[in-house]
RNA sequence: GCGAGGGUAGCCGAGCCAGGUCAAAGGCGGCGGGCUUAAGACCCGCUCCCGUAGGGGUUCCUGGGUUCGAAUCCCAGCCCUCGCACCA
């Protein structure tokens, strides 16, 4: 092949990419029509518009875009939308730092980022773009809020917040700085130590859905295990029981325990400082009151074993004993019921407390005979034994297994089997400006009253810089009338957590312009769930749990028929540099902007997708990026060399038969790998095919038709990952229309292809070995001989035989006729243990003939392939099925 | 502490789920050769050890086990990463 100077064969990514971006635009390639039945819904987690893309974004969108483009070429209707998660603190901070308003700043950022996305030619359906900070969007947050309120999914509860006494405002966790002397942190503005204050806040009752959120995870096979596990941890399901204890105060106090089997060993009872009964005792007991005050206002954490005896007693329902009641800080108010019976012998914290307060430690469980521990080795006075076992010191229940005991004791002690979760209700109140106003009015007479639906959206007042919440300062905006009684009232000044915005945006994409409802229910029922969701692992719990919760609530309200929003989830790995996360603060970054400008978007995408599996972290390296760039230029050069007639074509001969099969094989491999999101493997197949076509042209005069078909296949397989370059190639090849909308190649690989390929690879490898080991400088002629028929026959027979294989084989006259050689071969077969599939002899011969050009080319020697029964005797003797005999002459 | 994922040749990274054509893809780096006035780009090959005919040896964190056969399955241990964690 004689290529002219490479300079004429290189393309300018900038020019090529913008050209095809315009062409896609004009052809409206990425728009999903409303009337399609059930498009493949491919979704990348929408970004917070910080203004600058980083490599994490690029990787995320490279993945969804590649998959979306692949599915489109497969003939699917595809929905691949993009939007902006545009409420949030950074805008407010920017507004406070410079003299801008959050809205203007946010919109500028969106413009910037969208420009960068467009520069990268990402195939989003921009007609469905949505922006959560627009009233057209957030009015539906407000609408949902009121609907949820009606349905009892919204509640007011108290929550502990960060309060700055100097600024007299609530602070978000992000605005609290850590300080060595103040465990609760200090104010970011005035450095005043933060106080924790209990305040009434709005909550979504996520706990109502805790069981379903937990249990459904088992069936969600399209999600990675680690994310499901993280959600299980987050929800924290605990199977246990609650049992009432009578106190000498006259109260009956419920405890929650997962170890009801140990109840006979309860030697004291403990209440959380915040527990109602503890508070009541404190009213008449100075010592208790002082303790509660101390733990509440401690500047440093109190010792874990701290606690105070109340002077009261609780009756252990198992033993009838009176055990002392303590108030102890290690008992947490929001875990279980905030009260527990303590079994020092079988719980580490109870044990530590008992030792510090000199309380009896009574063993009631000992290791079962099959346990790791020998009962004699367990000394509960020294350390708690926390495993299950057999009951002791438990009266009539001695010898019972822990699990059985738990079941029986629930009934025996009048308890309830209960499931506790560590999942809390979702506090959505934020004392911030840049979020969705909570659509409620507080009336001195009527209390909290929802803003009437027809008055939605409640829009934000103009932004002012203030120490606290700007909504609080907007007096005019705040004052309104009560929708119920018409009297003067004040608007709620809290806004919603921005996770509310992202909990349903995937539904809004279905009908982004709809003005009468948050989304079109019929269409959502057809289009949901999202077929493939892709984003960072950092959203494993919050966003992905809230979205699941929202979807279930909406289903229960009849708004959509769907209980899980995301069918398949892929969490992409990080893009690192020098082994560390990219970070602009340390300068350890590669910025997408300048990179794309220099190398083009395709190079970036190709490198990212070929470097590693999408879910794994990978290192960005200069060399790797360069190699992707070189590859694209290289393919471009090859295609142009062909179309400009620099590659002389002919009939290709037997080589052509080889190459056409490999073209199909490449397409088949790539298809399989795209289905599994293994772009790196798919690309491998493309790279191999390009290399093969190059060798084809180099070795002989290729048949134009198949050579071109090969280039066309390369182009198509490359199209999802390097879409601009692929369009340019498609155009160069003189194809009509756009490769973005072309049909994906369909192939059925001939049976036995893999075996044939292996035969070729192994034979080549053997010849290399021989040449190398025998020190053959320049081979003149290579003879390759397929084994005689009878060996194939013997081999097939051997596969079916058991027992005395040699004997049975030699009993077969067709085999026996070959005497000594047959006996040797039969012994080999018998010893093999496993016999792989092989091609029939004629097919081995044709396969080798087709591949012989590779040998000629590699060794620069004449290659002669001998069929099954036409080889010289010495060669045939060495040959076995799958392993031809080889002779090399110098 | 509980839970999840992982440890593969100089580096990165496939393979492991469905055990066997696996001394283990590919990329990067390195070495040799071709093309070229030269460089770059491109092309060909080599890159665990020994070996003058396709052989042998030792490998996929360590140690056991299952199997005719283990990078792949099982058990134990070591190390790494991540998530949850004063969760009764």
mmCIF file of C-alpha atoms (C1' of nucleotides) in Angstrom, chain A residues 6 229-230 233 238 257-258 331-332 335 340 349 422 613 616 630 678 681 684 694 758 762 766 768 773 834 836-838 883-884 886 888, chain B residues 3-5 13-15 17 20-22 25-29 40-46 51-55 68 83-84 86-88:
data_model
loop_
_atom_site.group_PDB
_atom_site.id
_atom_site.type_symbol
_atom_site.label_atom_id
_atom_site.label_comp_id
_atom_site.label_asym_id
_atom_site.label_seq_id
_atom_site.Cartn_x
_atom_site.Cartn_y
_atom_site.Cartn_z
ATOM 1 C CA UNK A 6 0.325 11.533 6.136
ATOM 2 C CA UNK A 229 -25.830 -3.322 49.898
ATOM 3 C CA UNK A 230 -25.218 0.345 50.657
ATOM 4 C CA UNK A 233 -27.020 -0.541 55.349
ATOM 5 C CA UNK A 238 -33.337 -4.820 62.384
ATOM 6 C CA UNK A 257 -34.262 -5.631 71.388
ATOM 7 C CA UNK A 258 -32.878 -8.024 68.823
ATOM 8 C CA UNK A 331 -28.636 4.810 75.028
ATOM 9 C CA UNK A 332 -29.689 6.719 71.961
ATOM 10 C CA UNK A 335 -32.510 4.005 68.133
ATOM 11 C CA UNK A 340 -33.437 -0.880 76.878
ATOM 12 C CA UNK A 349 -21.642 -1.687 75.849
ATOM 13 C CA UNK A 422 -32.220 3.155 61.061
ATOM 14 C CA UNK A 613 -14.662 -1.142 32.182
ATOM 15 C CA UNK A 616 -13.902 0.811 37.315
ATOM 16 C CA UNK A 630 -3.493 8.193 16.690
ATOM 17 C CA UNK A 678 -17.961 -3.375 27.716
ATOM 18 C CA UNK A 681 -13.793 -5.047 24.514
ATOM 19 C CA UNK A 684 -10.635 -4.193 20.810
ATOM 20 C CA UNK A 694 -4.320 -2.938 6.650
ATOM 21 C CA UNK A 758 -7.940 -20.990 17.535
ATOM 22 C CA UNK A 762 -2.195 -22.058 17.529
ATOM 23 C CA UNK A 766 3.683 -23.275 16.755
ATOM 24 C CA UNK A 768 6.875 -19.113 15.434
ATOM 25 C CA UNK A 773 13.802 -22.450 18.805
ATOM 26 C CA UNK A 834 -10.905 -34.203 28.174
ATOM 27 C CA UNK A 836 -12.170 -30.479 22.985
ATOM 28 C CA UNK A 837 -14.318 -29.711 19.997
ATOM 29 C CA UNK A 838 -12.494 -29.778 16.701
ATOM 30 C CA UNK A 883 -2.829 -29.570 15.501
ATOM 31 C CA UNK A 884 -1.477 -29.875 11.977
ATOM 32 C CA UNK A 886 4.519 -28.675 10.387
ATOM 33 C CA UNK A 888 9.907 -25.808 7.759
ATOM 34 C "C1'" G B 3 -21.197 -5.544 55.344
ATOM 35 C "C1'" A B 4 -19.615 -5.246 50.134
ATOM 36 C "C1'" G B 5 -15.911 -5.315 46.470
ATOM 37 C "C1'" G B 13 -5.966 -3.743 32.697
ATOM 38 C "C1'" A B 14 -9.096 -8.401 30.402
ATOM 39 C "C1'" G B 15 -10.163 -13.338 31.941
ATOM 40 C "C1'" C B 17 -20.206 -15.667 37.166
ATOM 41 C "C1'" G B 20 -10.170 -27.406 30.180
ATOM 42 C "C1'" U B 21 -7.194 -25.018 23.340
ATOM 43 C "C1'" C B 22 -4.576 -19.983 29.461
ATOM 44 C "C1'" A B 25 -6.393 -10.447 25.534
ATOM 45 C "C1'" G B 26 -5.351 -5.483 24.761
ATOM 46 C "C1'" G B 27 -3.056 -0.754 25.834
ATOM 47 C "C1'" C B 28 1.241 1.782 27.733
ATOM 48 C "C1'" G B 29 6.421 1.364 28.420
ATOM 49 C "C1'" G B 40 7.560 11.751 13.453
ATOM 50 C "C1'" A B 41 3.617 8.858 11.929
ATOM 51 C "C1'" C B 42 2.785 4.030 10.157
ATOM 52 C "C1'" C B 43 3.853 -1.407 9.635
ATOM 53 C "C1'" C B 44 6.016 -6.374 11.536
ATOM 54 C "C1'" G B 45 7.860 -9.123 15.605
ATOM 55 C "C1'" C B 46 9.751 -9.923 20.733
ATOM 56 C "C1'" G B 51 15.615 -25.016 25.076
ATOM 57 C "C1'" U B 52 18.998 -25.512 17.488
ATOM 58 C "C1'" A B 53 11.374 -28.471 15.419
ATOM 59 C "C1'" G B 54 6.089 -26.985 17.929
ATOM 60 C "C1'" G B 55 9.376 -29.192 24.319
ATOM 61 C "C1'" C B 68 -8.690 -36.330 35.370
ATOM 62 C "C1'" G B 83 -20.126 1.749 52.642
ATOM 63 C "C1'" C B 84 -22.518 1.622 57.498
ATOM 64 C "C1'" C B 86 -22.393 4.187 70.507
ATOM 65 C "C1'" C B 87 -28.133 0.303 65.606
ATOM 66 C "C1'" A B 88 -29.944 -2.341 71.992
#
